[in-house]
Amino acid sequence: MKAFADLYADLDETTSSSAKVLAMANYFKVTPPADAAWAVYFLSGRKPKQAVPSKRLRLWARELAGVDEWLFDECYEHVGDIAETIALLLPPAAKESDQPLADWVQNRLLPLRVMEEGLQKVAVTSAWLALNTRQRFVWNKLITGEFRVGVSQLLVVRALSQVTGLSTDVISHRLMGNWEPTPLFYSELMAPDTSDADVSRPYPFFLAHPLEGEPIALGPVEEWQAEWKWDGIRAQIVRRRGESFVWTRGEELVTDRYPELKRLADRLPDGTVLDGEILPWKEGVLPFGDLQKRIGRKTVSKKLLEEIPVVLMTYDLIEIAGADLREQPLSVRRRQLEAVVEQVADSALMLSPRLAFDSWDELIIQRQSSRDRRVEGMMLKRQNAPYRVGRVRGDWWKWKIEPFTVDAVLTAAQPGHGKRSGLYTDYTFGVWDDGKLVTFAKAYSGLTDAEIQQADTFVRANTLERFGPVRTVKPELVFELGFEGIQLSARHKSGIAVRFPRILRWRMDKPPEDADTLEQVKSLLLASKGDPIDVE
Amino acid sequence: MSEPLITLTGDGLYCPQGAFHIDPWNAAQYAVVTHAHSDHARAGSTQYLGATPGLPLLQSRLGTDANIRVIPYGEVLERNGVRISLHPAGHVLGSAQVRLECRGEVWVVTGDYKLAVDPTCSPFEPVRCHTLITESTFGLPIYRWDSNSDLMSRINSWWQTNKAAGKTSVIYAYSLGKAQRLMASVDSSVGSIFTHGAVENVTRAYRQSGVALPPTYPVNEVAPRTKPWVGGLVIAPPSAASSPWAKKFEPASDAVASGWMQVRGTRRRKAVDRGFAVSDHADWPGLLTVIKESGASRVLATHGFAQVLARYLREQGLDAGVIATRYGDEEEGAELAAEGEG
């Protein structure tokens, strides 16, 4: 635990990627496989579920530190993070434990979930007293299921690749899919023999870069393939040795949630991997909000299956007859993909059409129909490009349509977390309805550091009322918000829900009375052909 | 109760019986000064009183023509029937608590203080009183400093690691006090210590006062072409961070030494490689220890988390309140406003 907490602190404090990779590589070089397996597990974004509710942790921490609730709350408001507040408040450790990470996880952390409250309290408080402040922070994050560290999986892969001398592709591949953080797994991960590849494993996804500016910069039009950019869940369907797997880009195995896709996968020839987008589809694509109703459900009712069926809109073939196709050019993969789709002939397997165009201008015109088609814009893919690993610039571009925009008034704010703790960075916005401001969206991102400071100062100086951490403010500031979609919603006061709201810019030129009205916002519904969501 | 010994006026803390101010923020007739930091020692007053070890620092802050009288710690000076004495506060060289006694009533103004080990100044001495006016910059229980030796060994190992990687270590610390505490406490056998001009000026005054410090090399006096600072430790004021001046040390690892670095969010906002929670102020346990040892039945907190400390003390049965001086913004603003001196 000590070495892992030190590694966490090293990763947390530096902003340099190479320093992070170096810190991880140094850690893996000297760490025994049992601990290293858990470290890989946590660093690659996997985490145990919440073992103890944070309400209990607060209570026990207050008892142990002898701190009243109001004083705890003052500290929390200043720190902005429960796990950290607790770590800092507790009295110094009696004696620091040198128990290794795997021991901590297997013998102290995992059993917590099934303990009754009294035993949990003993286990948690005795753990606290065996850890220093930095270790407690990591421990608290782990038991509240909120462990996050500022490294991407790619950086972890680079560190492991440095330690083993294996290519990053091999490491990425071995890290995908379902695995248990055992010493055996770790030794397989680091094994020099690369002829492995577990049956279930998908390939690392090739991700597109956003296209800024016009596509003309991409060169001759003949070198490119264009498709719609579908608004669903990126997924790979894997069929190997008589077994089927559906993986999302979040590396979640979701085979059981989408029986339609399982059925289709079962019909694929052995040794096939398809890449595409899971879409809600009924004589055309349904709004993304509909798909959300399916995302969380582990078991799906017959009614829901009928109401919101899904398809795989496939656009790439990564493996056929057990052979890795990634080095083949897109044009070749596409031809074979078309053959597979035709051969399988399943209603849940659709082929993402190639758009016909002879000039970029033609494409620009077609792209204007995106919103009517309920797509996010276009994808531009280089015909002779291989299927690469991760977000590599140059061969795949996403060319999204402009977001919807609305000018809204800042009505409330609360302090952010992490890097932004102690600063008012989480904003609530309203639009006018009958002379009053009605809340219509919350947004967190989009301002520069200087603007964040400025907004923070405004919030502190113009507070009307305080509700816990939330302050309502004088309606004076206007911001242009962008969002990707809009739908009717019974759950929101304004009667609408927007997707991916974000701040585009601070409209310092606009007085609040010139901000948009709810009616204007609702008129965007027509443009988006949004259907009502969450009406049940 | 008779007239209070200290009141708050528009110019700062004032003793009506003795007709003098303590750390006034405007020009006054007679100013007792706790220490030489700019928010406590301001130019323009007719006469100043400070502690002997702080004289060179006060002179450089207030100007050589300022009328400064100094007395040794513990010596009593009487003014209009008020007995004034100064006692070590452990904050920076020459920093003092001000003890006032009049007709058996004793008040103490702590100024800024710390209990942590600091080889560059006299350690804090507890003083008994009836009323205590205490600073409360870090008046939250999450502020509990690691021991000086732990902190310094972390700084040393950061420095060593950087040196091994061929990098310069740049640490940002307040130029009066924190900088000298660092140079006196780090392991100077690791490498050479380089200073920013502002740090070097104060360091000279410290040496004049007889404080033993390792050799330092002013950055602007070494030949830049040879990059002599590679592998060394550069000490610079926070204002030099991300300035063109700091660019010349690349490849470098940078750090901030400040009590505010205790909190992860503040550390990350600073966007430096390391944050070391080295403070010249008292932490929460330190504040409580000093308050207890003073024996005061009445406590007034000022600067930083004054409201929180006062409420906590009231719950412990003390008569406690807040006195709104201008030594830093009150409450939440403190974290941004006071970073320089944390």
Coordinates of C-alpha atoms in Angstrom, one line a residue, chain A:
Chain A
M1 CA 0.0 0.0 0.0
K2 CA 2.8 2.4 0.8
A3 CA 4.5 2.0 -2.5
F4 CA 1.2 2.3 -4.4
A5 CA 0.2 5.4 -2.4
D6 CA 3.6 6.9 -3.2
L7 CA 3.1 6.1 -6.9
Y8 CA -0.3 7.7 -6.7
A9 CA 1.1 10.9 -5.2
D10 CA 3.8 11.0 -7.9
L11 CA 1.2 10.6 -10.7
D12 CA -1.1 13.0 -9.1
E13 CA 1.4 15.8 -8.6
T14 CA 3.0 16.0 -12.0
T15 CA 1.4 17.2 -15.2
S16 CA 4.1 15.7 -17.4
S17 CA 3.2 12.5 -19.3
S18 CA 6.7 11.3 -19.5
A19 CA 7.2 11.7 -15.8
K20 CA 4.1 9.7 -15.2
V21 CA 5.2 6.9 -17.4
L22 CA 8.6 6.9 -15.7
A23 CA 7.0 6.8 -12.3
M24 CA 4.9 3.8 -13.3
A25 CA 7.7 2.0 -15.0
N26 CA 9.9 2.4 -11.9
Y27 CA 7.1 1.0 -9.8
F28 CA 6.4 -2.0 -12.0
K29 CA 10.1 -2.9 -12.1
V30 CA 10.3 -3.5 -8.4
T31 CA 6.8 -4.6 -7.5
P32 CA 5.9 -8.2 -6.9
P33 CA 3.3 -9.6 -9.4
A34 CA 0.5 -9.9 -6.8
D35 CA 0.7 -6.2 -6.1
A36 CA 1.5 -5.2 -9.6
A37 CA -1.6 -7.0 -10.9
W38 CA -3.8 -4.8 -8.6
A39 CA -1.9 -1.7 -9.5
V40 CA -2.6 -2.4 -13.2
Y41 CA -6.2 -3.0 -12.4
F42 CA -6.6 0.3 -10.6
L43 CA -4.4 2.4 -12.8
S44 CA -6.3 1.2 -16.0
G45 CA -9.5 2.7 -14.6
R46 CA -11.0 -0.5 -13.1
K47 CA -12.2 -0.1 -9.6
P48 CA -14.0 -2.0 -6.9
K49 CA -17.6 -1.0 -6.3
Q50 CA -18.3 1.3 -3.3
A51 CA -17.8 -0.9 -0.2
V52 CA -18.9 1.6 2.4
P53 CA -21.3 4.5 2.0
S54 CA -19.5 7.9 2.5
K55 CA -22.1 8.9 5.1
R56 CA -20.8 6.2 7.4
L57 CA -17.2 7.2 6.7
R58 CA -18.0 10.8 7.6
L59 CA -19.5 9.7 10.9
W60 CA -16.6 7.4 11.9
A61 CA -14.0 9.9 10.9
R62 CA -15.7 12.6 12.9
E63 CA -15.8 10.3 15.9
L64 CA -12.1 9.4 15.5
A65 CA -11.0 12.9 15.0
G66 CA -13.3 14.4 17.6
V67 CA -14.8 16.9 15.2
D68 CA -18.4 18.1 15.2
E69 CA -20.5 18.0 12.1
W70 CA -20.4 21.8 11.4
L71 CA -16.6 21.7 11.6
F72 CA -16.3 18.7 9.3
D73 CA -18.6 20.6 6.9
E74 CA -16.4 23.7 7.0
C75 CA -13.4 21.5 6.2
Y76 CA -15.2 19.7 3.4
E77 CA -16.3 23.0 1.8
H78 CA -12.7 24.1 1.9
V79 CA -11.2 20.9 0.6
G80 CA -13.9 19.9 -1.9
D81 CA -13.5 16.1 -1.5
I82 CA -14.7 13.8 1.2
A83 CA -12.0 11.2 0.9
E84 CA -9.3 13.9 1.2
T85 CA -11.1 15.8 4.0
I86 CA -11.2 12.5 6.1
A87 CA -7.6 11.7 5.3
L88 CA -6.5 15.1 6.5
L89 CA -8.7 15.2 9.6
L90 CA -7.8 11.9 11.2
P91 CA -5.2 11.8 13.9
P92 CA -1.8 10.7 12.8
A93 CA -1.3 7.0 12.3
A94 CA -0.3 5.0 15.4
K95 CA 2.0 2.8 13.4
E96 CA 2.2 2.7 9.6
S97 CA 1.5 -0.6 8.0
D98 CA 3.9 -2.1 5.5
Q99 CA 1.4 -4.7 4.3
P100 CA 1.6 -5.1 0.5
L101 CA -1.1 -3.7 -1.8
A102 CA -2.6 -7.2 -2.7
D103 CA -3.0 -7.9 1.0
W104 CA -4.8 -4.6 1.6
V105 CA -7.1 -5.2 -1.2
Q106 CA -7.9 -8.9 -0.7
N107 CA -7.9 -9.0 3.0
R108 CA -9.1 -5.6 4.0
L109 CA -10.9 -4.0 1.1
L110 CA -12.9 -6.7 -0.6
P111 CA -14.4 -8.2 2.5
L112 CA -15.8 -4.8 3.6
R113 CA -18.8 -5.0 1.2
V114 CA -20.3 -8.1 2.9
M115 CA -19.6 -7.0 6.5
E116 CA -22.3 -5.7 8.7
E117 CA -21.9 -2.1 9.8
G118 CA -20.3 -2.8 13.2
L119 CA -17.6 -4.9 11.8
Q120 CA -17.1 -2.5 8.9
K121 CA -16.5 0.3 11.4
V122 CA -13.8 -1.7 13.2
A123 CA -12.2 -2.7 9.9
V124 CA -12.2 0.9 8.4
T125 CA -11.1 2.7 11.6
S126 CA -8.3 0.2 12.2
A127 CA -7.2 0.6 8.6
W128 CA -7.1 4.4 9.0
L129 CA -4.9 4.2 12.0
A130 CA -2.4 2.1 10.1
L131 CA -2.0 4.5 7.2
N132 CA -0.5 7.9 6.7
T133 CA -2.4 10.8 5.2
R134 CA -1.5 10.0 1.6
Q135 CA -2.3 6.3 2.0
R136 CA -5.6 7.1 3.7
F137 CA -6.6 9.2 0.8
V138 CA -6.0 6.4 -1.7
W139 CA -7.7 3.9 0.7
N140 CA -10.8 6.2 1.1
K141 CA -11.0 6.6 -2.7
L142 CA -10.9 2.8 -3.1
I143 CA -13.5 2.0 -0.5
T144 CA -15.9 4.7 -1.8
G145 CA -15.5 3.3 -5.3
E146 CA -14.2 6.7 -6.5
F147 CA -10.7 5.8 -7.2
R148 CA -9.4 7.8 -10.2
V149 CA -5.9 8.7 -11.1
G150 CA -4.7 11.1 -13.8
V151 CA -3.3 8.6 -16.2
S152 CA -4.9 7.3 -19.3
Q153 CA -4.8 3.6 -20.1
L154 CA -2.4 4.5 -22.9
L155 CA 0.2 5.8 -20.4
V156 CA -0.1 2.6 -18.3
V157 CA 0.4 0.6 -21.5
R158 CA 3.5 2.7 -22.3
A159 CA 4.9 2.1 -18.9
L160 CA 4.3 -1.7 -19.1
S161 CA 5.8 -1.7 -22.6
Q162 CA 8.9 0.0 -21.3
V163 CA 9.3 -2.5 -18.6
T164 CA 8.8 -5.6 -20.8
G165 CA 10.1 -4.4 -24.1
L166 CA 6.8 -5.6 -25.7
S167 CA 5.0 -3.4 -28.2
T168 CA 2.2 -1.2 -26.9
D169 CA -0.3 -3.0 -29.1
V170 CA 0.4 -6.3 -27.5
I171 CA 0.0 -4.8 -24.0
S172 CA -3.2 -2.9 -25.0
H173 CA -4.7 -6.1 -26.4
R174 CA -3.9 -8.1 -23.3
L175 CA -5.4 -5.5 -21.1
M176 CA -8.8 -5.6 -22.8
G177 CA -11.7 -7.7 -21.8
N178 CA -12.4 -9.5 -18.7
W179 CA -9.5 -10.4 -16.5
E180 CA -8.9 -10.9 -12.8
P181 CA -6.0 -9.1 -11.2
T182 CA -4.1 -12.2 -10.2
P183 CA -0.3 -12.9 -10.2
L184 CA -1.0 -15.3 -13.1
F185 CA -2.7 -12.6 -15.1
Y186 CA 0.2 -10.3 -14.5
S187 CA 2.7 -12.8 -15.6
E188 CA 0.7 -13.4 -18.7
L189 CA 0.5 -9.7 -19.3
M190 CA 4.2 -9.4 -19.1
A191 CA 5.0 -12.7 -20.9
P192 CA 7.4 -12.4 -23.8
D193 CA 5.4 -14.9 -25.9
T194 CA 2.9 -12.9 -27.8
S195 CA 0.9 -15.7 -29.5
D196 CA -1.8 -15.4 -26.9
A197 CA -5.0 -13.4 -27.4
D198 CA -7.8 -14.6 -25.2
V199 CA -11.0 -15.7 -27.0
S200 CA -13.1 -12.9 -25.7
R201 CA -10.7 -10.0 -26.3
P202 CA -11.7 -7.2 -28.5
Y203 CA -9.2 -4.9 -30.2
P204 CA -8.2 -1.5 -29.0
F205 CA -10.6 0.9 -30.7
F206 CA -9.4 3.2 -33.4
L207 CA -10.7 6.6 -32.5
A208 CA -11.3 9.6 -34.7
H209 CA -10.0 13.1 -34.2
P210 CA -12.3 16.1 -34.5
L211 CA -11.9 17.9 -37.8
E212 CA -11.3 21.6 -37.3
G213 CA -11.9 23.7 -40.4
E214 CA -13.0 22.5 -43.8
P215 CA -12.2 19.0 -45.2
I216 CA -10.5 20.5 -48.2
A217 CA -7.3 20.4 -46.2
L218 CA -7.5 16.6 -46.3
G219 CA -6.4 16.6 -49.9
P220 CA -7.8 14.7 -52.9
V221 CA -11.4 13.6 -52.4
E222 CA -10.8 10.1 -54.0
E223 CA -8.6 9.1 -51.1
W224 CA -11.5 9.4 -48.6
Q225 CA -14.5 7.4 -47.6
A226 CA -17.4 9.3 -45.9
E227 CA -20.1 7.9 -43.6
W228 CA -22.6 9.4 -41.2
K229 CA -21.5 9.8 -37.7
W230 CA -23.9 7.7 -35.8
D231 CA -25.0 8.8 -32.3
G232 CA -24.9 5.6 -30.3
I233 CA -22.5 3.4 -28.4
R234 CA -19.3 2.4 -30.0
A235 CA -18.9 -1.4 -29.8
Q236 CA -17.1 -4.4 -31.1
I237 CA -18.8 -7.8 -31.6
V238 CA -16.5 -10.7 -31.2
R239 CA -17.2 -14.3 -32.4
R240 CA -14.6 -16.9 -31.6
R241 CA -14.5 -20.6 -30.9
G242 CA -18.3 -20.7 -30.7
E243 CA -18.6 -17.9 -28.3
S244 CA -20.0 -14.4 -28.7
F245 CA -19.0 -11.2 -27.0
V246 CA -20.3 -7.6 -27.2
W247 CA -17.8 -5.0 -26.0
T248 CA -18.4 -1.3 -25.6
R249 CA -15.6 1.3 -26.0
G250 CA -15.7 1.7 -22.2
E251 CA -14.4 -1.9 -22.3
E252 CA -17.6 -3.1 -20.7
L253 CA -18.9 -6.5 -21.7
V254 CA -22.5 -6.0 -22.5
T255 CA -23.5 -9.2 -24.4
D256 CA -26.3 -9.9 -22.0
R257 CA -27.9 -6.5 -22.3
Y258 CA -28.5 -6.7 -26.0
P259 CA -30.1 -10.1 -26.9
E260 CA -30.6 -8.8 -30.4
L261 CA -26.8 -8.4 -30.8
K262 CA -26.0 -11.7 -29.1
R263 CA -28.4 -13.5 -31.5
L264 CA -26.7 -11.8 -34.5
A265 CA -23.2 -12.5 -33.1
D266 CA -24.0 -16.2 -32.8
R267 CA -24.7 -16.3 -36.5
L268 CA -21.3 -14.8 -37.5
P269 CA -18.6 -17.1 -38.9
D270 CA -16.1 -18.2 -36.3
G271 CA -13.2 -15.8 -35.9
T272 CA -15.0 -12.6 -36.7
V273 CA -14.7 -9.2 -35.1
L274 CA -17.0 -6.3 -36.2
D275 CA -16.7 -2.7 -35.2
G276 CA -19.6 -0.3 -35.2
E277 CA -22.2 1.6 -33.3
I278 CA -25.1 0.2 -31.2
L279 CA -28.1 2.2 -32.2
P280 CA -31.8 2.2 -31.1
W281 CA -33.6 1.5 -34.4
K282 CA -37.1 1.3 -35.5
E283 CA -37.6 2.1 -39.2
G284 CA -34.9 4.6 -38.6
V285 CA -32.7 5.7 -35.8
L286 CA -34.4 6.7 -32.5
P287 CA -33.2 9.5 -30.2
F288 CA -30.2 8.8 -28.1
G289 CA -32.4 9.2 -25.0
D290 CA -34.1 6.0 -25.9
L291 CA -30.9 4.1 -26.0
Q292 CA -30.2 5.4 -22.5
K293 CA -33.2 3.4 -21.2
R294 CA -31.4 0.2 -22.4
I295 CA -27.9 1.1 -21.3
G296 CA -28.3 0.6 -17.5
R297 CA -30.6 -2.5 -17.8
K298 CA -28.8 -5.8 -17.2
T299 CA -32.0 -7.7 -17.9
V300 CA -34.4 -6.3 -20.5
S301 CA -38.1 -6.8 -20.5
K302 CA -39.9 -8.1 -23.6
K303 CA -41.8 -4.8 -23.7
L304 CA -38.7 -2.7 -23.8
L305 CA -37.2 -5.0 -26.4
E306 CA -40.2 -4.3 -28.6
E307 CA -40.3 -0.6 -27.9
I308 CA -36.6 0.1 -28.3
P309 CA -34.8 -2.6 -30.4
V310 CA -31.1 -2.0 -31.1
V311 CA -29.0 -2.8 -34.1
L312 CA -25.2 -2.8 -34.8
M313 CA -24.5 -0.2 -37.5
T314 CA -21.2 -1.8 -38.5
Y315 CA -18.5 0.1 -40.3
D316 CA -15.3 -2.0 -39.9
L317 CA -14.1 -5.6 -40.0
I318 CA -11.1 -6.1 -37.7
E319 CA -10.8 -9.9 -37.8
I320 CA -12.0 -12.5 -40.3
A321 CA -11.4 -16.3 -40.2
G322 CA -9.3 -15.7 -37.1
A323 CA -6.9 -13.4 -38.9
D324 CA -6.1 -9.9 -37.7
L325 CA -7.1 -7.5 -40.5
R326 CA -5.8 -4.3 -38.9
E327 CA -2.9 -3.9 -41.2
Q328 CA -5.1 -4.1 -44.3
P329 CA -6.3 -0.9 -45.9
L330 CA -9.8 0.3 -45.1
S331 CA -10.9 -0.3 -48.7
V332 CA -10.0 -4.0 -48.4
R333 CA -11.6 -4.4 -45.0
R334 CA -14.7 -2.7 -46.3
R335 CA -15.1 -5.1 -49.2
Q336 CA -14.9 -8.0 -46.8
L337 CA -17.2 -6.4 -44.3
E338 CA -19.9 -6.0 -47.0
A339 CA -19.5 -9.7 -47.8
V340 CA -20.0 -10.6 -44.2
V341 CA -23.1 -8.4 -43.8
E342 CA -24.6 -9.9 -46.9
Q343 CA -23.8 -13.5 -45.8
V344 CA -25.2 -13.1 -42.3
A345 CA -28.4 -11.2 -43.4
D346 CA -29.6 -10.4 -39.9
S347 CA -32.0 -7.5 -39.3
A348 CA -29.9 -6.4 -36.3
L349 CA -26.8 -6.0 -38.5
M350 CA -26.8 -3.0 -40.7
L351 CA -24.0 -1.7 -42.9
S352 CA -23.1 2.0 -42.4
P353 CA -23.6 3.3 -45.9
R354 CA -20.7 4.9 -47.8
L355 CA -21.8 8.3 -48.9
A356 CA -21.4 9.1 -52.6
F357 CA -19.6 12.3 -53.4
D358 CA -17.3 13.7 -56.0
S359 CA -16.2 16.9 -54.3
W360 CA -15.9 18.2 -50.8
D361 CA -18.6 20.7 -51.6
E362 CA -21.1 17.9 -52.3
L363 CA -20.3 16.5 -48.9
I364 CA -20.8 19.9 -47.2
I365 CA -24.3 20.0 -48.7
Q366 CA -25.1 16.5 -47.6
R367 CA -23.8 17.2 -44.1
Q368 CA -26.5 19.9 -43.7
S369 CA -29.1 17.1 -43.5
S370 CA -27.4 15.6 -40.4
R371 CA -29.8 16.9 -37.9
D372 CA -32.8 15.6 -39.8
R373 CA -31.2 12.2 -40.0
R374 CA -30.4 12.3 -36.3
V375 CA -26.7 11.8 -36.9
E376 CA -24.0 13.9 -35.3
G377 CA -22.3 14.8 -38.6
M378 CA -19.9 12.8 -40.8
M379 CA -16.9 10.5 -40.5
L380 CA -14.1 10.9 -42.9
K381 CA -11.8 7.9 -43.3
R382 CA -8.7 7.5 -45.4
Q383 CA -9.3 4.6 -47.8
N384 CA -5.7 3.2 -47.6
A385 CA -5.4 3.5 -43.8
P386 CA -4.9 0.6 -41.5
Y387 CA -7.0 0.1 -38.4
R388 CA -4.9 1.9 -35.8
V389 CA -4.8 1.8 -32.0
G390 CA -6.3 4.7 -30.1
R391 CA -6.7 8.3 -31.1
V392 CA -4.2 8.7 -33.8
R393 CA -4.3 11.8 -35.9
G394 CA -4.6 11.8 -39.7
D395 CA -6.7 8.9 -40.9
W396 CA -10.0 9.1 -39.2
W397 CA -11.8 12.4 -38.7
K398 CA -15.1 13.2 -37.1
W399 CA -16.7 16.1 -38.7
K400 CA -19.5 17.1 -36.3
I401 CA -22.3 19.5 -37.0
E402 CA -22.4 22.7 -35.1
P403 CA -24.1 22.3 -31.7
F404 CA -27.3 24.0 -30.8
T405 CA -26.7 27.3 -29.0
V406 CA -28.6 29.3 -26.5
D407 CA -27.8 32.4 -24.5
A408 CA -28.6 31.8 -20.9
V409 CA -28.2 33.6 -17.6
L410 CA -26.0 32.3 -14.7
T411 CA -28.4 31.8 -11.8
A412 CA -26.4 29.6 -9.3
A413 CA -23.0 28.1 -8.7
Q414 CA -21.3 25.6 -6.5
P415 CA -17.7 24.8 -5.9
G416 CA -16.0 22.3 -8.2
H417 CA -14.0 19.3 -7.2
G418 CA -10.5 18.0 -7.7
K419 CA -8.4 20.6 -9.4
R420 CA -11.2 23.1 -9.2
S421 CA -12.1 22.6 -5.5
G422 CA -12.7 25.8 -3.6
L423 CA -13.5 27.7 -6.8
Y424 CA -17.1 28.2 -8.0
T425 CA -17.0 26.3 -11.3
D426 CA -20.2 24.3 -11.5
Y427 CA -22.8 26.6 -12.9
T428 CA -26.6 26.5 -13.3
F429 CA -28.2 28.5 -16.1
G430 CA -31.7 29.8 -16.7
V431 CA -33.7 31.1 -19.6
W432 CA -36.6 33.6 -19.5
D433 CA -40.1 32.3 -19.1
D434 CA -42.8 34.8 -18.4
G435 CA -40.4 37.3 -16.8
K436 CA -38.8 34.7 -14.6
L437 CA -35.7 32.6 -15.1
V438 CA -36.3 28.9 -15.3
T439 CA -33.4 26.5 -14.9
F440 CA -32.6 24.8 -18.1
A441 CA -29.0 23.4 -17.9
K442 CA -26.0 22.9 -15.8
A443 CA -22.5 23.2 -17.3
Y444 CA -19.0 22.7 -16.0
S445 CA -16.6 23.3 -18.7
G446 CA -15.6 25.7 -21.4
L447 CA -14.1 28.7 -19.6
T448 CA -10.5 29.6 -19.5
D449 CA -8.7 29.7 -16.1
A450 CA -8.8 33.5 -16.1
E451 CA -12.6 33.5 -16.8
I452 CA -13.1 30.9 -14.0
Q453 CA -11.4 33.2 -11.6
Q454 CA -13.5 36.1 -12.8
A455 CA -16.7 34.1 -12.5
D456 CA -15.6 32.9 -9.0
T457 CA -15.1 36.5 -7.9
F458 CA -18.5 37.4 -9.3
V459 CA -20.3 34.6 -7.5
R460 CA -18.7 35.5 -4.1
A461 CA -19.6 39.2 -4.5
N462 CA -23.1 38.7 -5.8
T463 CA -24.5 35.8 -3.7
L464 CA -28.2 36.1 -3.0
E465 CA -28.8 32.9 -1.0
R466 CA -26.8 29.9 0.1
F467 CA -28.2 26.3 0.1
G468 CA -25.4 24.1 1.4
P469 CA -22.6 24.5 -1.1
V470 CA -24.9 26.1 -3.7
R471 CA -25.1 29.9 -4.0
T472 CA -27.8 31.6 -6.0
V473 CA -26.5 34.8 -7.7
K474 CA -27.8 38.0 -9.1
P475 CA -28.9 37.3 -12.7
E476 CA -26.3 39.4 -14.4
L477 CA -24.0 37.2 -16.5
V478 CA -24.9 35.8 -19.9
F479 CA -23.2 32.8 -21.4
E480 CA -23.6 31.1 -24.8
L481 CA -24.2 27.4 -24.2
G482 CA -23.8 24.8 -26.8
F483 CA -25.5 21.3 -26.7
E484 CA -25.8 18.4 -28.9
G485 CA -29.4 17.5 -28.6
I486 CA -32.7 18.6 -27.1
Q487 CA -35.7 16.6 -26.0
L488 CA -38.9 17.0 -24.1
S489 CA -38.6 15.8 -20.5
A490 CA -41.1 15.5 -17.8
R491 CA -38.3 15.3 -15.2
H492 CA -37.0 18.8 -15.7
K493 CA -38.7 22.0 -14.6
S494 CA -38.2 23.6 -17.9
G495 CA -39.9 20.7 -19.6
I496 CA -36.8 20.0 -21.7
A497 CA -33.5 18.1 -21.4
V498 CA -30.4 18.9 -23.3
R499 CA -27.5 16.7 -24.1
F500 CA -23.8 17.6 -23.4
P501 CA -24.4 21.2 -22.4
R502 CA -21.3 23.2 -22.3
I503 CA -20.2 26.9 -22.2
L504 CA -19.1 28.2 -25.6
R505 CA -18.3 31.7 -24.5
W506 CA -19.0 34.4 -22.1
R507 CA -21.3 37.0 -23.6
M508 CA -20.0 40.0 -21.8
D509 CA -21.7 42.1 -24.5
K510 CA -25.2 40.9 -23.6
P511 CA -27.3 42.2 -20.8
P512 CA -29.3 39.5 -19.0
E513 CA -32.6 40.7 -20.3
D514 CA -31.4 39.8 -23.9
A515 CA -30.8 36.2 -23.0
D516 CA -33.0 33.6 -24.8
T517 CA -36.5 32.6 -23.7
L518 CA -37.8 29.1 -23.0
E519 CA -40.0 29.5 -26.1
Q520 CA -37.0 30.1 -28.3
V521 CA -35.3 27.0 -26.7
K522 CA -38.4 24.9 -27.4
S523 CA -38.4 25.9 -31.0
L524 CA -35.1 24.0 -31.3
L525 CA -37.1 20.9 -30.6
L526 CA -38.7 21.1 -34.0
A527 CA -35.3 21.4 -35.6
S528 CA -34.0 18.3 -33.8
K529 CA -37.2 16.3 -34.2
G530 CA -36.8 15.3 -30.6
D531 CA -39.2 12.8 -29.3
P532 CA -40.2 13.0 -25.6
I533 CA -38.0 11.0 -23.3
D534 CA -38.7 9.7 -19.8
V535 CA -42.4 10.0 -20.1
E536 CA -43.1 6.9 -18.1

